[in-house]
PDB file of C-alpha atoms and ligand atoms in Angstrom:
ATOM      1  CA  MET V  35     -26.935 -13.367  17.445  1.00 94.00           C
ATOM      2  CA  ASN V  36     -27.533 -16.045  20.065  1.00 95.00           C
ATOM      3  CA  GLU V  37     -25.907 -13.808  22.692  1.00 96.00           C
ATOM      4  CA  SER V  38     -28.104 -10.845  21.754  1.00 97.00           C
ATOM      5  CA  ILE V  39     -31.288 -12.902  21.731  1.00 97.00           C
ATOM      6  CA  ARG V  40     -30.486 -14.658  25.010  1.00 97.00           C
ATOM      7  CA  PHE V  41     -29.859 -11.305  26.706  1.00 98.00           C
ATOM      8  CA  ILE V  42     -33.071  -9.745  25.357  1.00 98.00           C
ATOM      9  CA  ASN V  43     -35.153 -12.802  26.255  1.00 97.00           C
ATOM     10  CA  GLU V  44     -33.896 -12.626  29.836  1.00 97.00           C
ATOM     11  CA  LYS V  45     -35.337  -9.092  30.006  1.00 97.00           C
ATOM     12  CA  ILE V  46     -38.623  -9.637  28.192  1.00 97.00           C
ATOM     13  CA  GLY V  47     -39.557 -13.157  29.306  1.00 95.00           C
ATOM     14  CA  ASP V  48     -42.330 -14.574  27.142  1.00 92.00           C
ATOM     15  CA  PHE V  49     -43.175 -11.265  25.424  1.00 96.00           C
ATOM     16  CA  GLU V  50     -43.106 -12.086  21.705  1.00 96.00           C
ATOM     17  CA  PRO V  51     -43.346  -8.938  19.560  1.00 98.00           C
ATOM     18  CA  GLU V  52     -45.220  -9.276  16.263  1.00 98.00           C
ATOM     19  CA  ILE V  53     -44.807  -5.671  15.103  1.00 98.00           C
ATOM     20  CA  GLY V  54     -41.505  -3.812  14.926  1.00 98.00           C
ATOM     21  CA  ILE V  55     -41.151  -0.055  14.548  1.00 98.00           C
ATOM     22  CA  ILE V  56     -38.003   1.905  13.818  1.00 97.00           C
ATOM     23  CA  LEU V  57     -38.509   5.493  14.931  1.00 94.00           C
ATOM     24  CA  GLY V  58     -36.670   8.139  12.926  1.00 87.00           C
ATOM     25  CA  SER V  59     -35.386  11.658  13.673  1.00 75.00           C
ATOM     26  CA  GLY V  60     -37.701  13.560  16.005  1.00 72.00           C
ATOM     27  CA  LEU V  61     -40.246  10.728  16.015  1.00 79.00           C
ATOM     28  CA  GLY V  62     -39.015   8.777  19.024  1.00 86.00           C
ATOM     29  CA  GLU V  63     -41.578  10.080  21.512  1.00 89.00           C
ATOM     30  CA  LEU V  64     -43.941   7.173  20.904  1.00 93.00           C
ATOM     31  CA  ALA V  65     -41.480   4.952  22.754  1.00 94.00           C
ATOM     32  CA  ASP V  66     -41.545   7.287  25.770  1.00 93.00           C
ATOM     33  CA  GLU V  67     -45.328   7.120  25.977  1.00 93.00           C
ATOM     34  CA  TYR V  68     -45.631   3.388  25.384  1.00 94.00           C
ATOM     35  CA  CYS V  69     -42.847   1.727  27.287  1.00 95.00           C
ATOM     36  CA  ASP V  70     -43.242  -1.471  29.285  1.00 95.00           C
ATOM     37  CA  ILE V  71     -39.633  -2.635  29.083  1.00 96.00           C
ATOM     38  CA  ALA V  72     -36.701  -0.592  27.771  1.00 96.00           C
ATOM     39  CA  ILE V  73     -33.240  -1.937  27.037  1.00 96.00           C
ATOM     40  CA  PRO V  74     -30.466   0.535  26.094  1.00 93.00           C
ATOM     41  CA  TYR V  75     -28.578  -0.607  22.999  1.00 93.00           C
ATOM     42  CA  SER V  76     -25.375  -0.237  24.999  1.00 91.00           C
ATOM     43  CA  GLU V  77     -26.427  -3.139  27.251  1.00 94.00           C
ATOM     44  CA  ILE V  78     -27.248  -5.579  24.462  1.00 95.00           C
ATOM     45  CA  PRO V  79     -24.329  -7.794  23.413  1.00 95.00           C
ATOM     46  CA  ASN V  80     -23.223  -7.002  19.830  1.00 92.00           C
ATOM     47  CA  PHE V  81     -25.583  -4.015  19.386  1.00 90.00           C
ATOM     48  CA  ILE V  82     -24.172  -0.627  18.345  1.00 80.00           C
ATOM     49  CA  GLN V  83     -25.032   2.759  19.823  1.00 69.00           C
ATOM     50  CA  SER V  84     -26.634   5.713  18.050  1.00 61.00           C
ATOM     51  CA  THR V  85     -24.460   8.843  17.941  1.00 63.00           C
ATOM     52  CA  VAL V  86     -26.958  11.335  16.468  1.00 58.00           C
ATOM     53  CA  LYS V  87     -28.534  14.151  18.478  1.00 59.00           C
ATOM     54  CA  GLY V  88     -32.267  13.541  18.935  1.00 51.00           C
ATOM     55  CA  HIS V  89     -31.859   9.747  18.801  1.00 55.00           C
ATOM     56  CA  LYS V  90     -32.095   7.949  22.109  1.00 74.00           C
ATOM     57  CA  GLY V  91     -30.755   4.497  21.499  1.00 89.00           C
ATOM     58  CA  ARG V  92     -32.874   1.867  23.193  1.00 93.00           C
ATOM     59  CA  LEU V  93     -35.107  -1.050  22.379  1.00 95.00           C
ATOM     60  CA  VAL V  94     -38.578  -0.505  23.838  1.00 97.00           C
ATOM     61  CA  PHE V  95     -41.185  -3.241  24.271  1.00 98.00           C
ATOM     62  CA  SER V  96     -44.834  -2.411  24.809  1.00 97.00           C
ATOM     63  CA  ASN V  97     -48.384  -3.653  24.455  1.00 96.00           C
ATOM     64  CA  ILE V  98     -50.166  -1.164  22.214  1.00 96.00           C
ATOM     65  CA  HIS V  99     -53.856  -1.753  21.432  1.00 92.00           C
ATOM     66  CA  ASP V 100     -53.425  -5.419  22.362  1.00 93.00           C
ATOM     67  CA  LYS V 101     -50.539  -5.832  19.913  1.00 97.00           C
ATOM     68  CA  LYS V 102     -47.066  -6.728  21.069  1.00 98.00           C
ATOM     69  CA  VAL V 103     -44.673  -4.152  19.701  1.00 98.00           C
ATOM     70  CA  VAL V 104     -40.902  -3.652  19.769  1.00 98.00           C
ATOM     71  CA  MET V 105     -39.635  -0.172  18.954  1.00 97.00           C
ATOM     72  CA  MET V 106     -36.170   1.028  18.121  1.00 95.00           C
ATOM     73  CA  GLN V 107     -35.978   4.448  19.724  1.00 93.00           C
ATOM     74  CA  GLY V 108     -33.195   5.785  17.553  1.00 88.00           C
ATOM     75  CA  ARG V 109     -31.520   4.015  14.669  1.00 89.00           C
ATOM     76  CA  ASN V 110     -27.966   3.678  13.502  1.00 90.00           C
ATOM     77  CA  HIS V 111     -26.955   5.232  10.217  1.00 93.00           C
ATOM     78  CA  PHE V 112     -24.429   4.317   7.554  1.00 96.00           C
ATOM     79  CA  TYR V 113     -23.000   7.862   7.683  1.00 95.00           C
ATOM     80  CA  GLU V 114     -21.966   7.351  11.304  1.00 92.00           C
ATOM     81  CA  GLY V 115     -19.301   5.018  10.003  1.00 93.00           C
ATOM     82  CA  HIS V 116     -21.025   1.752  10.837  1.00 93.00           C
ATOM     83  CA  THR V 117     -21.123  -0.966   8.219  1.00 95.00           C
ATOM     84  CA  MET V 118     -24.316  -1.888   6.393  1.00 97.00           C
ATOM     85  CA  GLN V 119     -24.283  -5.204   8.274  1.00 95.00           C
ATOM     86  CA  GLU V 120     -24.080  -3.388  11.615  1.00 94.00           C
ATOM     87  CA  ILE V 121     -26.935  -0.982  10.941  1.00 95.00           C
ATOM     88  CA  THR V 122     -29.251  -3.765   9.787  1.00 97.00           C
ATOM     89  CA  TYR V 123     -28.366  -6.170  12.597  1.00 97.00           C
ATOM     90  CA  PRO V 124     -31.358  -5.040  14.708  1.00 97.00           C
ATOM     91  CA  VAL V 125     -33.746  -6.074  11.906  1.00 98.00           C
ATOM     92  CA  LYS V 126     -32.312  -9.595  12.046  1.00 97.00           C
ATOM     93  CA  VAL V 127     -32.714  -9.505  15.836  1.00 97.00           C
ATOM     94  CA  MET V 128     -36.362  -8.499  15.393  1.00 98.00           C
ATOM     95  CA  LYS V 129     -36.854 -11.411  12.993  1.00 98.00           C
ATOM     96  CA  GLN V 130     -35.449 -13.802  15.617  1.00 97.00           C
ATOM     97  CA  LEU V 131     -37.774 -12.293  18.248  1.00 97.00           C
ATOM     98  CA  GLY V 132     -40.785 -13.112  16.066  1.00 97.00           C
ATOM     99  CA  VAL V 133     -41.531  -9.815  14.307  1.00 98.00           C
ATOM    100  CA  LYS V 134     -43.754 -10.297  11.230  1.00 98.00           C
ATOM    101  CA  LYS V 135     -44.385  -6.661  10.243  1.00 98.00           C
ATOM    102  CA  LEU V 136     -41.991  -3.737  10.407  1.00 98.00           C
ATOM    103  CA  ILE V 137     -42.936  -0.056  10.282  1.00 98.00           C
ATOM    104  CA  LEU V 138     -39.982   2.042   9.157  1.00 98.00           C
ATOM    105  CA  THR V 139     -40.134   5.788   9.747  1.00 97.00           C
ATOM    106  CA  ASN V 140     -37.833   8.633   8.863  1.00 96.00           C
ATOM    107  CA  ALA V 141     -37.513  12.332   8.215  1.00 94.00           C
ATOM    108  CA  ALA V 142     -36.995  13.121   4.541  1.00 95.00           C
ATOM    109  CA  GLY V 143     -36.579  16.045   2.206  1.00 95.00           C
ATOM    110  CA  ALA V 144     -39.247  16.714  -0.415  1.00 96.00           C
ATOM    111  CA  VAL V 145     -38.150  16.088  -3.983  1.00 96.00           C
ATOM    112  CA  ASN V 146     -41.710  16.243  -5.277  1.00 97.00           C
ATOM    113  CA  GLU V 147     -42.557  19.934  -5.603  1.00 94.00           C
ATOM    114  CA  LYS V 148     -46.159  19.332  -4.550  1.00 95.00           C
ATOM    115  CA  TYR V 149     -45.084  18.170  -1.079  1.00 96.00           C
ATOM    116  CA  ASN V 150     -44.990  20.516   1.915  1.00 93.00           C
ATOM    117  CA  PRO V 151     -42.908  20.311   5.098  1.00 93.00           C
ATOM    118  CA  GLY V 152     -44.998  18.497   7.700  1.00 93.00           C
ATOM    119  CA  ASP V 153     -46.618  16.149   5.155  1.00 96.00           C
ATOM    120  CA  LEU V 154     -46.509  12.419   5.800  1.00 97.00           C
ATOM    121  CA  MET V 155     -45.624  10.144   2.879  1.00 98.00           C
ATOM    122  CA  LEU V 156     -46.274   6.413   2.583  1.00 98.00           C
ATOM    123  CA  ILE V 157     -43.296   4.843   0.853  1.00 98.00           C
ATOM    124  CA  LYS V 158     -44.459   2.825  -2.155  1.00 98.00           C
ATOM    125  CA  ASP V 159     -40.962   1.952  -3.377  1.00 98.00           C
ATOM    126  CA  HIS V 160     -37.367   3.072  -3.020  1.00 98.00           C
ATOM    127  CA  ILE V 161     -34.220   3.790  -5.000  1.00 98.00           C
ATOM    128  CA  ASN V 162     -31.045   2.599  -3.315  1.00 98.00           C
ATOM    129  CA  PHE V 163     -28.438   5.241  -4.158  1.00 98.00           C
ATOM    130  CA  MET V 164     -26.231   4.526  -1.143  1.00 98.00           C
ATOM    131  CA  GLY V 165     -23.665   2.835  -3.326  1.00 97.00           C
ATOM    132  CA  THR V 166     -23.713  -0.425  -1.430  1.00 98.00           C
ATOM    133  CA  ASN V 167     -26.094  -3.137  -0.223  1.00 98.00           C
ATOM    134  CA  PRO V 168     -26.614  -4.617   3.253  1.00 98.00           C
ATOM    135  CA  LEU V 169     -26.759  -8.165   1.842  1.00 98.00           C
ATOM    136  CA  ILE V 170     -23.206  -8.080   0.473  1.00 98.00           C
ATOM    137  CA  GLY V 171     -21.139 -10.838   2.064  1.00 96.00           C
ATOM    138  CA  GLN V 172     -21.690 -14.452   2.920  1.00 96.00           C
ATOM    139  CA  ASN V 173     -25.366 -15.372   2.823  1.00 97.00           C
ATOM    140  CA  ASP V 174     -27.107 -17.017   5.763  1.00 95.00           C
ATOM    141  CA  GLU V 175     -29.530 -19.337   3.967  1.00 96.00           C
ATOM    142  CA  SER V 176     -31.564 -19.760   7.162  1.00 94.00           C
ATOM    143  CA  LEU V 177     -32.556 -16.068   6.916  1.00 96.00           C
ATOM    144  CA  GLY V 178     -33.153 -15.640   3.204  1.00 97.00           C
ATOM    145  CA  GLU V 179     -31.939 -16.425  -0.286  1.00 97.00           C
ATOM    146  CA  ARG V 180     -28.803 -15.172  -2.051  1.00 98.00           C
ATOM    147  CA  PHE V 181     -30.664 -13.168  -4.703  1.00 98.00           C
ATOM    148  CA  PRO V 182     -33.870 -12.031  -3.020  1.00 98.00           C
ATOM    149  CA  ASP V 183     -36.727 -10.544  -5.005  1.00 98.00           C
ATOM    150  CA  MET V 184     -37.459  -6.867  -4.229  1.00 98.00           C
ATOM    151  CA  THR V 185     -40.541  -6.221  -6.388  1.00 98.00           C
ATOM    152  CA  GLU V 186     -42.841  -5.442  -3.442  1.00 98.00           C
ATOM    153  CA  ILE V 187     -40.880  -4.490  -0.346  1.00 98.00           C
ATOM    154  CA  TYR V 188     -43.536  -2.040   0.879  1.00 98.00           C
ATOM    155  CA  LYS V 189     -46.579  -4.258   0.983  1.00 98.00           C
ATOM    156  CA  GLU V 190     -49.675  -3.019  -0.820  1.00 98.00           C
ATOM    157  CA  ASP V 191     -52.040  -4.444   1.816  1.00 98.00           C
ATOM    158  CA  LEU V 192     -50.231  -2.497   4.569  1.00 98.00           C
ATOM    159  CA  ILE V 193     -50.280   0.665   2.424  1.00 98.00           C
ATOM    160  CA  GLN V 194     -54.035   0.261   2.002  1.00 98.00           C
ATOM    161  CA  VAL V 195     -54.542  -0.096   5.751  1.00 98.00           C
ATOM    162  CA  ALA V 196     -52.416   3.020   6.324  1.00 98.00           C
ATOM    163  CA  GLU V 197     -54.419   4.956   3.734  1.00 98.00           C
ATOM    164  CA  LYS V 198     -57.685   3.948   5.401  1.00 98.00           C
ATOM    165  CA  CYS V 199     -56.298   5.040   8.789  1.00 98.00           C
ATOM    166  CA  GLY V 200     -55.224   8.373   7.297  1.00 97.00           C
ATOM    167  CA  ASN V 201     -58.720   8.920   5.867  1.00 97.00           C
ATOM    168  CA  GLU V 202     -60.448   8.108   9.139  1.00 97.00           C
ATOM    169  CA  LEU V 203     -58.148  10.427  11.082  1.00 97.00           C
ATOM    170  CA  ASP V 204     -58.383  13.145   8.434  1.00 96.00           C
ATOM    171  CA  ILE V 205     -54.614  13.086   7.991  1.00 97.00           C
ATOM    172  CA  ARG V 206     -53.521  13.737   4.413  1.00 96.00           C
ATOM    173  CA  LEU V 207     -51.049  11.153   3.211  1.00 98.00           C
ATOM    174  CA  GLN V 208     -48.784  11.428   0.206  1.00 98.00           C
ATOM    175  CA  LYS V 209     -47.542   8.272  -1.471  1.00 98.00           C
ATOM    176  CA  GLY V 210     -44.212   8.162  -3.225  1.00 98.00           C
ATOM    177  CA  VAL V 211     -40.741   6.863  -3.926  1.00 98.00           C
ATOM    178  CA  TYR V 212     -37.988   7.285  -1.303  1.00 98.00           C
ATOM    179  CA  PHE V 213     -34.499   7.905  -2.610  1.00 98.00           C
ATOM    180  CA  ALA V 214     -31.666   6.967  -0.237  1.00 98.00           C
ATOM    181  CA  ASN V 215     -28.288   8.697  -0.206  1.00 98.00           C
ATOM    182  CA  SER V 216     -25.526   7.764   2.188  1.00 97.00           C
ATOM    183  CA  GLY V 217     -25.291  11.296   3.669  1.00 93.00           C
ATOM    184  CA  PRO V 218     -24.208  12.902   5.943  1.00 96.00           C
ATOM    185  CA  SER V 219     -24.059  15.872   3.557  1.00 96.00           C
ATOM    186  CA  TYR V 220     -27.409  17.018   2.241  1.00 95.00           C
ATOM    187  CA  GLU V 221     -27.850  16.921  -1.518  1.00 95.00           C
ATOM    188  CA  THR V 222     -26.830  19.537  -4.026  1.00 94.00           C
ATOM    189  CA  PRO V 223     -29.497  21.137  -6.241  1.00 93.00           C
ATOM    190  CA  ALA V 224     -28.152  19.090  -9.181  1.00 94.00           C
ATOM    191  CA  GLU V 225     -28.504  15.859  -7.193  1.00 96.00           C
ATOM    192  CA  ILE V 226     -32.105  16.710  -6.324  1.00 95.00           C
ATOM    193  CA  HIS V 227     -32.766  17.487  -9.982  1.00 95.00           C
ATOM    194  CA  MET V 228     -31.362  14.049 -10.842  1.00 96.00           C
ATOM    195  CA  ALA V 229     -33.447  12.306  -8.157  1.00 97.00           C
ATOM    196  CA  ARG V 230     -36.583  13.988  -9.529  1.00 97.00           C
ATOM    197  CA  ILE V 231     -35.799  12.834 -13.077  1.00 97.00           C
ATOM    198  CA  LEU V 232     -35.240   9.303 -11.748  1.00 98.00           C
ATOM    199  CA  GLY V 233     -38.714   9.249 -10.225  1.00 98.00           C
ATOM    200  CA  ALA V 234     -38.057  10.098  -6.579  1.00 98.00           C
ATOM    201  CA  ASP V 235     -40.521  11.981  -4.376  1.00 98.00           C
ATOM    202  CA  ALA V 236     -38.493  12.212  -1.174  1.00 98.00           C
ATOM    203  CA  VAL V 237     -34.861  11.882  -0.210  1.00 98.00           C
ATOM    204  CA  GLY V 238     -33.191  10.673   2.972  1.00 97.00           C
ATOM    205  CA  MET V 239     -30.243   8.876   4.548  1.00 97.00           C
ATOM    206  CA  SER V 240     -31.821   5.794   6.137  1.00 97.00           C
ATOM    207  CA  THR V 241     -34.576   3.170   5.885  1.00 98.00           C
ATOM    208  CA  VAL V 242     -33.482   1.485   2.645  1.00 98.00           C
ATOM    209  CA  PRO V 243     -30.897  -0.838   4.257  1.00 98.00           C
ATOM    210  CA  GLU V 244     -33.413  -1.952   6.898  1.00 98.00           C
ATOM    211  CA  ALA V 245     -36.160  -2.364   4.264  1.00 98.00           C
ATOM    212  CA  ILE V 246     -33.934  -4.560   2.076  1.00 98.00           C
ATOM    213  CA  VAL V 247     -32.939  -6.797   4.990  1.00 98.00           C
ATOM    214  CA  ALA V 248     -36.494  -7.049   6.351  1.00 98.00           C
ATOM    215  CA  ASN V 249     -37.856  -8.037   2.945  1.00 98.00           C
ATOM    216  CA  TYR V 250     -35.016 -10.489   2.467  1.00 98.00           C
ATOM    217  CA  CYS V 251     -35.864 -12.311   5.681  1.00 98.00           C
ATOM    218  CA  GLY V 252     -39.608 -12.340   5.093  1.00 98.00           C
ATOM    219  CA  ILE V 253     -40.785  -9.400   7.216  1.00 98.00           C
ATOM    220  CA  LYS V 254     -43.559  -7.279   5.674  1.00 98.00           C
ATOM    221  CA  VAL V 255     -42.572  -3.609   5.515  1.00 98.00           C
ATOM    222  CA  LEU V 256     -44.553  -0.385   5.794  1.00 98.00           C
ATOM    223  CA  GLY V 257     -42.546   2.833   5.338  1.00 98.00           C
ATOM    224  CA  ILE V 258     -43.602   6.323   6.416  1.00 97.00           C
ATOM    225  CA  SER V 259     -41.600   9.499   5.796  1.00 97.00           C
ATOM    226  CA  CYS V 260     -42.207  12.742   7.587  1.00 95.00           C
ATOM    227  CA  ILE V 261     -41.388  15.404   5.012  1.00 95.00           C
ATOM    228  CA  SER V 262     -39.284  17.780   7.066  1.00 92.00           C
ATOM    229  CA  ASN V 263     -38.035  20.221   4.460  1.00 91.00           C
ATOM    230  CA  ALA V 264     -37.934  21.060   0.797  1.00 87.00           C
ATOM    231  CA  ALA V 265     -34.859  19.279  -0.547  1.00 85.00           C
ATOM    232  CA  SER V 266     -32.054  21.565  -1.563  1.00 79.00           C
ATOM    233  CA  SER V 267     -32.887  23.672  -4.608  1.00 67.00           C
ATOM    234  CA  SER V 268     -31.283  26.575  -6.349  1.00 59.00           C
ATOM    235  CA  GLY V 269     -32.646  29.744  -4.809  1.00 60.00           C
ATOM    236  CA  GLY V 270     -33.840  27.893  -1.707  1.00 65.00           C
ATOM    237  CA  SER V 271     -32.678  28.673   1.806  1.00 75.00           C
ATOM    238  CA  LYS V 272     -29.950  26.719   3.578  1.00 84.00           C
ATOM    239  CA  LEU V 273     -30.857  23.374   5.083  1.00 84.00           C
ATOM    240  CA  SER V 274     -30.043  22.389   8.658  1.00 84.00           C
ATOM    241  CA  HIS V 275     -30.617  19.453  11.015  1.00 85.00           C
ATOM    242  CA  GLU V 276     -32.398  21.925  13.344  1.00 84.00           C
ATOM    243  CA  GLU V 277     -35.007  22.584  10.648  1.00 83.00           C
ATOM    244  CA  VAL V 278     -35.512  18.827  10.209  1.00 82.00           C
ATOM    245  CA  ILE V 279     -36.040  18.327  13.952  1.00 84.00           C
ATOM    246  CA  GLU V 280     -38.303  21.390  14.236  1.00 82.00           C
ATOM    247  CA  THR V 281     -40.652  20.180  11.485  1.00 85.00           C
ATOM    248  CA  THR V 282     -40.802  16.601  12.743  1.00 86.00           C
ATOM    249  CA  ASN V 283     -41.635  18.014  16.183  1.00 83.00           C
ATOM    250  CA  ARG V 284     -44.533  19.914  14.659  1.00 84.00           C
ATOM    251  CA  ALA V 285     -45.780  16.827  12.808  1.00 87.00           C
ATOM    252  CA  LYS V 286     -45.273  14.342  15.618  1.00 90.00           C
ATOM    253  CA  THR V 287     -48.813  14.500  17.049  1.00 91.00           C
ATOM    254  CA  LYS V 288     -50.457  13.421  13.800  1.00 93.00           C
ATOM    255  CA  PHE V 289     -47.611  11.011  13.132  1.00 94.00           C
ATOM    256  CA  LYS V 290     -48.186   9.300  16.489  1.00 94.00           C
ATOM    257  CA  GLN V 291     -51.955   9.204  15.961  1.00 95.00           C
ATOM    258  CA  LEU V 292     -51.458   7.562  12.589  1.00 96.00           C
ATOM    259  CA  ILE V 293     -48.968   4.966  13.848  1.00 96.00           C
ATOM    260  CA  LEU V 294     -51.216   4.049  16.790  1.00 96.00           C
ATOM    261  CA  LYS V 295     -54.213   3.512  14.527  1.00 97.00           C
ATOM    262  CA  ILE V 296     -52.146   1.504  12.048  1.00 98.00           C
ATOM    263  CA  ILE V 297     -50.917  -0.729  14.881  1.00 97.00           C
ATOM    264  CA  SER V 298     -54.493  -1.464  15.914  1.00 96.00           C
ATOM    265  CA  GLU V 299     -55.492  -2.374  12.339  1.00 96.00           C
ATOM    266  CA  ILE V 300     -52.606  -4.490  11.048  1.00 94.00           C
TER     267      ILE V 300
HETATM  268  N1  HPA G 616     -31.950  15.136   2.454  1.00 79.27           N
HETATM  269  C1  HPA G 616     -31.504  13.986   3.000  1.00 79.27           C
HETATM  270  N2  HPA G 616     -31.911  13.523   4.158  1.00 79.27           N
HETATM  271  C2  HPA G 616     -32.829  14.238   4.833  1.00 79.27           C
HETATM  272  C3  HPA G 616     -33.347  15.433   4.338  1.00 79.27           C
HETATM  273  C4  HPA G 616     -32.881  15.909   3.067  1.00 79.27           C
HETATM  274  O1  HPA G 616     -33.301  16.964   2.561  1.00 79.27           O
HETATM  275  N3  HPA G 616     -34.244  15.900   5.259  1.00 79.27           N
HETATM  276  C5  HPA G 616     -34.253  14.970   6.269  1.00 79.27           C
HETATM  277  N4  HPA G 616     -33.408  13.968   6.008  1.00 79.27           N
END
């Protein structure tokens, strides 16, 4: 950790980010438009590289609306074969850099039948169905406690700010529960049926590990899903990564508008 932080600090000087953003599939453009300093993950000691198409793989620092922001342009996923500890390492780095609030974004399939592709959903809670937990292993007491509380990961005050921003921009926002699978296979119709019974509104393969670690080390989390497709259902058409990218591309203008306004208000 000291090596990573020393390297990053050499690049960013006295820039101390207060807001972190992890940009999900097809949503990375924000970091192209607002980029003061960019550091490829491959250059940072102990960081791992993203292997997914459509994910760039760099840490981008920028002043946005007078707020100091650090963005992950591309995230690492559990299904790539990395460990939970590896994929959540950047959240711990953000904590060390001074980040107080973290906006997590992703593309997700709709479990809730009222949702449409292109909708944006504020995450009010999650179900960790990945079969493991990023906090397994020796605990670093300087970061957080052994058995951290998870009753309000996605902070109500941040959700309220996001809802107000959505209203003012005339962007309709859903609010629901995100259900995380390990992936990389999409779900079967029976699995989606199960997720619906368990109270899920959207399903995806990311975000939950980072949200757990951020909450554990005292970072306030806001989560936003871009609903990219109807989750697999009997009688539905086949699902592909291309469809996910195509929908997020269509939604990215309003997504960016929303994120920018949220940054100015939190
Ligand atoms: N399932 C899981 N992850 C996803 C989906 C989905 O339908 N769409 C985008 N990410």
